[in-house]
Amino acid sequence: MIKRWIWLWMPLMFLATQANAAFEIEITGGTDSARPVAVVPFQWTGGGQMPQDLAEVISSDFRNSGMFRPLDRNRLPQQVASANELDANLWRSHQVEAVLVGSIEPAGGDQYRISFELADVLGQNGAQLLESRSATVPAAQLRQYAHRIADIAFEKLTGIRGAFLTRIAYVNVQHGAEFPYRLMIADYDGFNDQLLLRSREPLMSPAWSPDGRKLAYVSFENKKAEIVVQDIYSQQRQVVSSQKGINGAPQWSPDGSKLALVLSRDGQPEVYVLNLSSKQLTRVTNNRSIDTEPSWAADGKSIYFVSERGGRPQVYQADLSSGDTRRVTFQGDTNLGPRITFDGTSMVLVNRTQGQYRIARQELDGGQLQVLTETQLDESPSPAPNSTMIIYSTTYQGRQVLSLVSMDGRFKARLPARQGDVRAPAWSPYLN
């Protein structure tokens, strides 16, 4: 992991939203045990073609969550637009437990009126309404509103907040291009991809601020390692760390006021905390071995990091008040890249056992480490803000691609890019 700090990049421009998805999600396992639901195509009352297939976006969100298995459109027993028209017996015969229906109509001025209802069809007294909402939405935001509908329905059915309106940051490498290394952001499903930076040299370590407005990353733009914070909307950039030697692995504190980072100002890579307001540096580790890859605890009171102080890289936890440090991983030859889930209950990481690098999960209350993946050369795990899914980088057919795995390891999906390799994913926090 340390060798990645020699990557270089040069930021150039910010490009507008793209019409197509940067990648497509290919489900590779885990749908058989998912809960059966249905999303009926929304009724369109305007002329010409419907401006956005909302039902398709919602169905994809349900499928990508790993928790639901939407019924194929060609098997839907009814095509209706309101819950009171649902025949619960018909839907139960298809083993469906909940149905989402809706309509879309022109509202003038490039606006559309969207209504939707979610109904439980398992009860003996017919379809029971679970949710009903309407909104007027600009044409440019129709896809985003479909994600919003999916978020609402997901939470209603699971009790867990949906994460379909979140984004991911990642590095796209297009070999042979003049500027092959590109720092990108996109919707969680690959749509609305935006180019933030492009470079002749590699990019690395994007990390989201807690409010979702900024990215911290490492830059060699000035012929030395520097950590830069950039507002993704205004494009304003600020160098926040330019110490001698390594400036690497930035990670935001939960309140957004500090960065954990790795510096080698005294020779050996160590973990520090930088107060972004006062610019004060606080040293967290002090050891003759390499200490790297910091990750904040959810309460901001301690930092997890990787150290070789025990002989091989393992994860340790340092209390920021007392300075006490303890080892927290013991299974496997090596454990790397820890990231704490947003709910503060678990840690996701890269586990190396018998030469195989896999994504794993370990509960922070002393639970056993569980290996979740079976892909090749897995790295850079990043949990979703609702702590149900992990995005990570892996190797598939000789290319670096992104993949998804559920927190229990049951659901798996692959996200091959349209072009080039993809690495270093970072899942955003909630954006609203």
Short mmCIF file of C-alpha atoms in Angstrom, two decimals:
data_model
loop_
_atom_site.label_atom_id
_atom_site.label_comp_id
_atom_site.label_asym_id
_atom_site.label_seq_id
_atom_site.Cartn_x
_atom_site.Cartn_y
_atom_site.Cartn_z
CA MET A 1 0.00 0.00 0.00
CA ILE A 2 2.87 2.39 0.75
CA LYS A 3 4.14 2.27 -2.82
CA ARG A 4 0.93 3.91 -4.01
CA TRP A 5 2.09 7.17 -2.45
CA ILE A 6 4.45 7.71 -5.41
CA TRP A 7 1.49 8.24 -7.79
CA LEU A 8 1.45 11.64 -9.48
CA TRP A 9 -1.35 13.74 -11.05
CA MET A 10 -2.08 17.13 -12.56
CA PRO A 11 -5.62 18.63 -12.25
CA LEU A 12 -6.94 20.36 -15.35
CA MET A 13 -10.68 20.84 -15.59
CA PHE A 14 -14.21 19.99 -14.49
CA LEU A 15 -16.51 18.61 -17.19
CA ALA A 16 -20.31 18.64 -17.27
CA THR A 17 -22.58 15.72 -16.48
CA GLN A 18 -22.52 12.89 -19.01
CA ALA A 19 -25.70 11.40 -20.44
CA ASN A 20 -24.70 7.73 -20.18
CA ALA A 21 -23.63 5.60 -17.25
CA ALA A 22 -19.91 5.31 -16.60
CA PHE A 23 -20.51 1.64 -15.86
CA GLU A 24 -23.35 -0.85 -15.64
CA ILE A 25 -24.11 -2.96 -12.58
CA GLU A 26 -24.01 -6.67 -13.38
CA ILE A 27 -25.49 -8.87 -10.64
CA THR A 28 -23.30 -11.94 -10.11
CA GLY A 29 -24.94 -13.61 -7.13
CA GLY A 30 -27.28 -13.45 -4.17
CA THR A 31 -30.68 -12.62 -5.70
CA ASP A 32 -32.36 -15.98 -5.05
CA SER A 33 -32.99 -15.24 -1.38
CA ALA A 34 -33.95 -11.58 -1.92
CA ARG A 35 -37.48 -10.42 -1.12
CA PRO A 36 -39.87 -10.43 -4.13
CA VAL A 37 -41.41 -7.05 -4.99
CA ALA A 38 -42.88 -5.40 -8.08
CA VAL A 39 -42.63 -1.97 -9.67
CA VAL A 40 -45.34 -1.32 -12.25
CA PRO A 41 -44.41 0.98 -15.18
CA PHE A 42 -45.71 4.44 -14.36
CA GLN A 43 -48.77 5.59 -16.28
CA TRP A 44 -47.89 8.39 -18.73
CA THR A 45 -50.66 10.84 -19.56
CA GLY A 46 -48.74 13.22 -21.85
CA GLY A 47 -48.11 13.08 -25.56
CA GLY A 48 -45.16 11.36 -27.20
CA GLN A 49 -42.61 9.34 -25.24
CA MET A 50 -42.39 9.35 -21.45
CA PRO A 51 -39.43 11.60 -20.50
CA GLN A 52 -37.97 9.09 -18.00
CA ASP A 53 -38.75 5.46 -17.23
CA LEU A 54 -39.07 5.95 -13.48
CA ALA A 55 -40.10 2.35 -12.81
CA GLU A 56 -36.94 1.01 -14.45
CA VAL A 57 -34.72 3.19 -12.26
CA ILE A 58 -36.62 2.17 -9.12
CA SER A 59 -36.51 -1.53 -10.05
CA SER A 60 -32.76 -1.31 -10.63
CA ASP A 61 -32.30 0.37 -7.25
CA PHE A 62 -34.24 -2.40 -5.53
CA ARG A 63 -32.20 -5.05 -7.35
CA ASN A 64 -28.89 -3.33 -6.64
CA SER A 65 -29.66 -3.16 -2.92
CA GLY A 66 -29.30 -6.92 -2.72
CA MET A 67 -32.40 -7.12 -0.51
CA PHE A 68 -35.11 -7.22 -3.17
CA ARG A 69 -35.87 -9.16 -6.35
CA PRO A 70 -38.21 -7.12 -8.60
CA LEU A 71 -40.60 -9.13 -10.75
CA ASP A 72 -39.80 -8.97 -14.46
CA ARG A 73 -42.07 -6.63 -16.41
CA ASN A 74 -43.29 -9.34 -18.72
CA ARG A 75 -44.60 -11.27 -15.71
CA LEU A 76 -46.60 -8.46 -14.08
CA PRO A 77 -50.20 -9.65 -13.62
CA GLN A 78 -51.57 -6.07 -13.67
CA GLN A 79 -50.65 -2.71 -15.23
CA VAL A 80 -52.37 -0.17 -12.99
CA ALA A 81 -51.52 3.30 -11.66
CA SER A 82 -53.14 3.31 -8.19
CA ALA A 83 -53.05 0.97 -5.21
CA ASN A 84 -56.84 0.64 -4.97
CA GLU A 85 -56.80 -1.11 -8.36
CA LEU A 86 -54.42 -3.84 -7.19
CA ASP A 87 -55.79 -7.38 -6.95
CA ALA A 88 -53.85 -8.76 -3.98
CA ASN A 89 -54.67 -12.37 -4.90
CA LEU A 90 -53.08 -11.97 -8.33
CA TRP A 91 -49.88 -10.56 -6.84
CA ARG A 92 -49.71 -13.19 -4.10
CA SER A 93 -49.90 -15.87 -6.78
CA HIS A 94 -46.61 -14.46 -8.08
CA GLN A 95 -45.13 -14.54 -4.54
CA VAL A 96 -44.87 -10.72 -4.50
CA GLU A 97 -45.04 -9.05 -1.08
CA ALA A 98 -45.17 -5.36 -2.06
CA VAL A 99 -46.09 -3.41 -5.21
CA LEU A 100 -45.16 0.14 -6.19
CA VAL A 101 -47.38 1.95 -8.72
CA GLY A 102 -47.48 5.49 -10.01
CA SER A 103 -48.15 8.04 -12.73
CA ILE A 104 -46.38 10.93 -14.44
CA GLU A 105 -48.00 13.83 -16.28
CA PRO A 106 -46.86 17.16 -17.77
CA ALA A 107 -47.16 20.10 -15.36
CA GLY A 108 -46.07 22.89 -17.74
CA GLY A 109 -42.79 24.72 -18.01
CA ASP A 110 -40.65 21.58 -18.37
CA GLN A 111 -42.10 20.25 -15.11
CA TYR A 112 -43.81 16.95 -14.41
CA ARG A 113 -46.28 15.83 -11.75
CA ILE A 114 -45.32 12.48 -10.27
CA SER A 115 -47.50 10.41 -7.95
CA PHE A 116 -46.67 7.03 -6.47
CA GLU A 117 -48.07 4.52 -3.98
CA LEU A 118 -46.52 1.56 -2.21
CA ALA A 119 -48.82 -1.28 -1.12
CA ASP A 120 -48.47 -4.49 0.86
CA VAL A 121 -50.28 -7.28 -1.00
CA LEU A 122 -49.68 -10.13 1.46
CA GLY A 123 -52.64 -9.39 3.75
CA GLN A 124 -55.95 -11.21 3.50
CA ASN A 125 -57.90 -7.94 3.32
CA GLY A 126 -56.52 -6.84 -0.02
CA ALA A 127 -53.75 -4.37 -0.79
CA GLN A 128 -52.78 -2.26 2.22
CA LEU A 129 -51.38 1.18 1.45
CA LEU A 130 -47.94 1.77 3.00
CA GLU A 131 -47.00 5.08 1.39
CA SER A 132 -48.50 7.66 -0.96
CA ARG A 133 -46.79 10.83 -2.24
CA SER A 134 -46.90 13.37 -5.06
CA ALA A 135 -44.42 16.00 -6.25
CA THR A 136 -43.76 18.35 -9.15
CA VAL A 137 -40.27 17.71 -10.53
CA PRO A 138 -38.18 19.49 -13.21
CA ALA A 139 -37.31 17.35 -16.23
CA ALA A 140 -33.59 17.44 -15.38
CA GLN A 141 -34.27 15.88 -11.97
CA LEU A 142 -36.56 13.01 -12.97
CA ARG A 143 -33.91 10.33 -12.56
CA GLN A 144 -32.90 11.73 -9.18
CA TYR A 145 -36.52 11.73 -8.07
CA ALA A 146 -36.83 8.07 -9.08
CA HIS A 147 -33.93 7.38 -6.71
CA ARG A 148 -35.81 9.36 -4.08
CA ILE A 149 -38.88 7.17 -4.54
CA ALA A 150 -36.68 4.08 -4.20
CA ASP A 151 -35.17 5.50 -1.00
CA ILE A 152 -38.63 6.09 0.49
CA ALA A 153 -39.91 2.63 -0.44
CA PHE A 154 -36.71 0.91 0.71
CA GLU A 155 -36.93 2.51 4.14
CA LYS A 156 -40.63 1.74 4.44
CA LEU A 157 -40.02 -1.95 3.68
CA THR A 158 -36.80 -2.47 5.64
CA GLY A 159 -36.62 0.21 8.32
CA ILE A 160 -33.20 1.17 6.89
CA ARG A 161 -32.59 4.49 5.18
CA GLY A 162 -32.02 4.08 1.43
CA ALA A 163 -28.74 5.17 -0.19
CA PHE A 164 -29.78 5.47 -3.83
CA LEU A 165 -29.21 9.24 -3.95
CA THR A 166 -25.58 8.93 -2.90
CA ARG A 167 -22.50 9.22 -5.12
CA ILE A 168 -19.12 7.57 -5.49
CA ALA A 169 -15.68 8.99 -6.26
CA TYR A 170 -13.15 6.84 -8.09
CA VAL A 171 -10.09 6.91 -10.33
CA ASN A 172 -10.52 5.93 -13.99
CA VAL A 173 -7.40 4.96 -15.94
CA GLN A 174 -7.65 5.15 -19.75
CA HIS A 175 -4.42 3.67 -21.06
CA GLY A 176 -2.98 5.37 -24.13
CA ALA A 177 -4.81 8.66 -23.60
CA GLU A 178 -2.88 11.92 -23.32
CA PHE A 179 -4.24 12.33 -19.78
CA PRO A 180 -4.96 8.72 -18.79
CA TYR A 181 -5.60 9.23 -15.07
CA ARG A 182 -8.96 10.77 -14.19
CA LEU A 183 -10.60 11.53 -10.86
CA MET A 184 -14.33 11.02 -11.29
CA ILE A 185 -17.56 11.25 -9.33
CA ALA A 186 -20.85 9.62 -10.34
CA ASP A 187 -24.20 8.56 -8.96
CA TYR A 188 -23.91 5.28 -7.06
CA ASP A 189 -25.17 3.41 -10.17
CA GLY A 190 -22.66 5.03 -12.57
CA PHE A 191 -24.93 7.66 -14.10
CA ASN A 192 -24.19 11.42 -14.17
CA ASP A 193 -20.45 10.87 -14.14
CA GLN A 194 -18.30 14.00 -13.85
CA LEU A 195 -14.61 14.53 -14.46
CA LEU A 196 -12.96 16.49 -11.65
CA LEU A 197 -9.27 16.11 -12.56
CA ARG A 198 -7.23 14.55 -15.31
CA SER A 199 -3.51 13.87 -15.41
CA ARG A 200 -0.61 12.35 -17.28
CA GLU A 201 0.36 10.72 -13.97
CA PRO A 202 -1.65 8.61 -11.51
CA LEU A 203 -4.29 9.94 -9.09
CA MET A 204 -4.98 8.50 -5.65
CA SER A 205 -6.88 8.47 -2.36
CA PRO A 206 -10.12 10.43 -2.89
CA ALA A 207 -12.03 10.89 0.37
CA TRP A 208 -15.42 12.58 0.86
CA SER A 209 -16.08 15.25 3.45
CA PRO A 210 -18.99 14.44 5.80
CA ASP A 211 -21.23 17.01 4.06
CA GLY A 212 -20.51 15.53 0.63
CA ARG A 213 -19.28 18.85 -0.79
CA LYS A 214 -15.53 18.27 -0.83
CA LEU A 215 -12.91 15.70 -1.69
CA ALA A 216 -9.49 15.39 -0.12
CA TYR A 217 -6.80 13.73 -2.24
CA VAL A 218 -3.04 13.48 -2.76
CA SER A 219 -1.27 15.64 -5.37
CA PHE A 220 2.26 15.64 -6.78
CA GLU A 221 1.42 18.67 -8.93
CA ASN A 222 4.27 20.67 -7.40
CA LYS A 223 6.80 17.83 -7.76
CA LYS A 224 6.20 16.72 -4.17
CA ALA A 225 3.49 14.96 -2.23
CA GLU A 226 0.75 17.32 -1.08
CA ILE A 227 -2.76 16.86 0.24
CA VAL A 228 -5.40 19.04 -1.40
CA VAL A 229 -9.01 19.72 -0.41
CA GLN A 230 -11.29 20.62 -3.31
CA ASP A 231 -14.90 21.80 -3.36
CA ILE A 232 -16.58 19.68 -6.04
CA TYR A 233 -19.09 22.43 -6.89
CA SER A 234 -17.00 25.62 -6.90
CA GLN A 235 -13.75 23.80 -7.83
CA GLN A 236 -11.91 25.88 -5.23
CA ARG A 237 -8.75 24.04 -4.14
CA GLN A 238 -6.54 24.38 -1.10
CA VAL A 239 -3.27 22.64 -0.27
CA VAL A 240 -3.64 21.59 3.37
CA SER A 241 -0.49 19.51 3.85
CA SER A 242 2.87 19.95 2.15
CA GLN A 243 5.31 18.45 4.63
CA LYS A 244 8.68 17.01 3.71
CA GLY A 245 8.36 13.45 2.41
CA ILE A 246 5.07 11.55 2.37
CA ASN A 247 1.73 13.36 2.60
CA GLY A 248 -0.81 10.60 2.12
CA ALA A 249 -4.03 8.72 2.90
CA PRO A 250 -6.31 11.64 3.96
CA GLN A 251 -9.50 10.76 5.83
CA TRP A 252 -12.06 13.24 7.22
CA SER A 253 -13.11 13.26 10.85
CA PRO A 254 -16.85 12.63 11.41
CA ASP A 255 -17.45 16.35 12.14
CA GLY A 256 -15.45 17.51 9.09
CA SER A 257 -13.08 19.68 11.10
CA LYS A 258 -9.97 17.51 10.83
CA LEU A 259 -8.10 15.16 8.53
CA ALA A 260 -6.27 12.02 9.58
CA LEU A 261 -3.27 11.58 7.30
CA VAL A 262 0.12 9.92 6.98
CA LEU A 263 3.33 11.95 7.11
CA SER A 264 7.01 10.96 7.01
CA ARG A 265 8.32 14.34 8.17
CA ASP A 266 10.52 12.58 10.76
CA GLY A 267 11.57 9.76 8.46
CA GLN A 268 9.13 6.91 9.14
CA PRO A 269 5.48 7.06 7.97
CA GLU A 270 3.27 7.87 10.96
CA VAL A 271 -0.40 8.82 11.47
CA TYR A 272 -1.22 12.44 12.30
CA VAL A 273 -4.37 14.55 12.74
CA LEU A 274 -4.57 17.94 11.02
CA ASN A 275 -6.97 20.56 12.35
CA LEU A 276 -8.18 22.25 9.16
CA SER A 277 -9.00 25.54 10.87
CA SER A 278 -5.90 26.08 13.01
CA LYS A 279 -3.55 24.00 10.80
CA GLN A 280 -2.29 22.36 14.00
CA LEU A 281 -0.78 18.89 13.60
CA THR A 282 -1.14 16.23 16.29
CA ARG A 283 0.93 13.07 16.09
CA VAL A 284 -1.10 9.91 16.75
CA THR A 285 1.49 7.12 16.31
CA ASN A 286 5.18 6.94 17.16
CA ASN A 287 6.76 3.65 16.24
CA ARG A 288 9.79 2.36 14.35
CA SER A 289 7.48 0.37 12.05
CA ILE A 290 5.33 1.77 9.25
CA ASP A 291 1.98 3.16 10.43
CA THR A 292 -0.48 4.03 7.67
CA GLU A 293 -4.07 3.94 6.30
CA PRO A 294 -5.93 5.79 9.08
CA SER A 295 -9.70 5.56 9.47
CA TRP A 296 -11.81 7.40 12.05
CA ALA A 297 -14.09 5.70 14.53
CA ALA A 298 -17.68 6.83 14.06
CA ASP A 299 -17.58 8.84 17.30
CA GLY A 300 -14.33 10.60 16.32
CA LYS A 301 -12.61 9.55 19.56
CA SER A 302 -10.15 7.07 18.10
CA ILE A 303 -8.40 6.17 14.86
CA TYR A 304 -7.89 2.77 13.30
CA PHE A 305 -4.72 2.30 11.28
CA VAL A 306 -2.44 -0.34 9.76
CA SER A 307 0.94 -1.05 11.35
CA GLU A 308 3.76 -3.53 10.86
CA ARG A 309 4.80 -3.27 14.51
CA GLY A 310 3.75 -6.87 15.09
CA GLY A 311 5.79 -8.18 12.15
CA ARG A 312 3.11 -8.09 9.45
CA PRO A 313 0.51 -5.42 8.62
CA GLN A 314 -2.47 -5.60 10.98
CA VAL A 315 -5.12 -3.13 12.13
CA TYR A 316 -4.69 -1.24 15.40
CA GLN A 317 -6.82 1.31 17.24
CA ALA A 318 -5.39 4.43 18.89
CA ASP A 319 -7.41 6.34 21.50
CA LEU A 320 -6.95 10.05 20.79
CA SER A 321 -7.36 11.11 24.44
CA SER A 322 -5.20 8.58 26.26
CA GLY A 323 -2.88 7.57 23.43
CA ASP A 324 -3.50 3.90 24.26
CA THR A 325 -3.14 1.59 21.26
CA ARG A 326 -4.45 -1.93 20.82
CA ARG A 327 -4.40 -4.49 18.05
CA VAL A 328 -7.85 -5.37 16.68
CA THR A 329 -7.23 -7.90 13.85
CA PHE A 330 -5.67 -11.33 14.31
CA GLN A 331 -7.05 -13.58 11.56
CA GLY A 332 -5.12 -14.05 8.31
CA ASP A 333 -1.58 -13.18 7.27
CA THR A 334 -2.29 -9.47 6.72
CA ASN A 335 -5.14 -6.99 7.15
CA LEU A 336 -5.15 -3.65 5.29
CA GLY A 337 -7.27 -0.64 4.35
CA PRO A 338 -9.71 -0.50 7.29
CA ARG A 339 -12.86 1.59 6.93
CA ILE A 340 -15.42 1.94 9.71
CA THR A 341 -19.08 1.66 8.73
CA PHE A 342 -21.19 4.79 9.16
CA ASP A 343 -23.24 3.14 11.94
CA GLY A 344 -20.02 2.52 13.88
CA THR A 345 -20.63 -1.20 14.41
CA SER A 346 -18.23 -2.81 11.95
CA MET A 347 -14.96 -2.46 10.09
CA VAL A 348 -14.47 -3.47 6.45
CA LEU A 349 -10.94 -4.21 5.28
CA VAL A 350 -8.71 -6.19 2.94
CA ASN A 351 -7.73 -9.57 4.36
CA ARG A 352 -4.81 -11.57 2.95
CA THR A 353 -4.93 -15.30 3.66
CA GLN A 354 -2.78 -17.82 1.75
CA GLY A 355 -1.85 -15.20 -0.81
CA GLN A 356 -5.46 -14.20 -1.60
CA TYR A 357 -6.61 -10.60 -1.06
CA ARG A 358 -10.31 -10.53 -0.14
CA ILE A 359 -12.76 -8.00 1.28
CA ALA A 360 -13.73 -8.87 4.84
CA ARG A 361 -15.84 -7.51 7.68
CA GLN A 362 -15.28 -7.57 11.40
CA GLU A 363 -17.68 -6.37 14.09
CA LEU A 364 -16.05 -3.90 16.46
CA ASP A 365 -17.44 -5.50 19.60
CA GLY A 366 -14.99 -8.38 19.29
CA GLY A 367 -16.67 -10.41 16.56
CA GLN A 368 -14.86 -12.77 14.25
CA LEU A 369 -13.55 -11.64 10.88
CA GLN A 370 -15.78 -12.74 7.98
CA VAL A 371 -14.38 -12.92 4.44
CA LEU A 372 -17.05 -11.65 2.03
CA THR A 373 -15.62 -11.94 -1.51
CA GLU A 374 -14.08 -14.49 -3.85
CA THR A 375 -12.78 -12.07 -6.47
CA GLN A 376 -9.13 -11.35 -7.35
CA LEU A 377 -6.74 -8.79 -5.79
CA ASP A 378 -9.49 -6.97 -3.91
CA GLU A 379 -8.65 -3.55 -2.44
CA SER A 380 -10.02 -0.15 -1.32
CA PRO A 381 -13.29 -1.18 0.39
CA SER A 382 -15.74 1.66 1.09
CA PRO A 383 -19.07 1.10 2.88
CA ALA A 384 -22.37 2.67 1.86
CA PRO A 385 -23.72 5.27 4.30
CA ASN A 386 -26.53 2.92 5.38
CA SER A 387 -23.95 0.20 6.14
CA THR A 388 -25.65 -2.43 3.96
CA MET A 389 -23.21 -2.61 1.03
CA ILE A 390 -19.48 -2.27 0.25
CA ILE A 391 -17.95 -0.99 -2.97
CA TYR A 392 -14.37 -2.01 -3.73
CA SER A 393 -11.81 -2.40 -6.51
CA THR A 394 -10.91 -5.80 -7.91
CA THR A 395 -9.42 -7.47 -10.99
CA TYR A 396 -11.64 -9.10 -13.62
CA GLN A 397 -10.43 -10.42 -16.99
CA GLY A 398 -7.18 -8.50 -16.70
CA ARG A 399 -8.83 -5.15 -15.87
CA GLN A 400 -9.42 -3.26 -12.66
CA VAL A 401 -13.15 -2.89 -12.07
CA LEU A 402 -15.44 -1.90 -9.23
CA SER A 403 -17.56 -4.48 -7.44
CA LEU A 404 -20.29 -4.53 -4.81
CA VAL A 405 -20.81 -6.98 -1.98
CA SER A 406 -23.46 -6.90 0.71
CA MET A 407 -22.37 -6.61 4.32
CA ASP A 408 -23.26 -10.26 4.88
CA GLY A 409 -21.46 -11.42 1.72
CA ARG A 410 -24.62 -12.85 0.14
CA PHE A 411 -25.20 -10.36 -2.69
CA LYS A 412 -22.47 -9.65 -5.25
CA ALA A 413 -22.26 -7.44 -8.35
CA ARG A 414 -19.64 -6.23 -10.80
CA LEU A 415 -19.38 -2.69 -12.25
CA PRO A 416 -17.17 -2.75 -15.38
CA ALA A 417 -16.40 0.69 -16.78
CA ARG A 418 -17.15 1.75 -20.34
CA GLN A 419 -13.47 2.57 -20.77
CA GLY A 420 -10.26 1.68 -19.00
CA ASP A 421 -9.60 0.53 -15.45
CA VAL A 422 -11.34 1.78 -12.30
CA ARG A 423 -9.83 1.91 -8.82
CA ALA A 424 -9.91 3.60 -5.39
CA PRO A 425 -13.70 3.95 -4.94
CA ALA A 426 -15.08 6.10 -2.11
CA TRP A 427 -18.80 6.02 -1.29
CA SER A 428 -20.24 9.40 -0.35
CA PRO A 429 -22.19 10.15 2.82
CA TYR A 430 -25.86 11.03 2.53
CA LEU A 431 -26.19 14.18 0.44
CA ASN A 432 -29.46 15.50 1.89
#
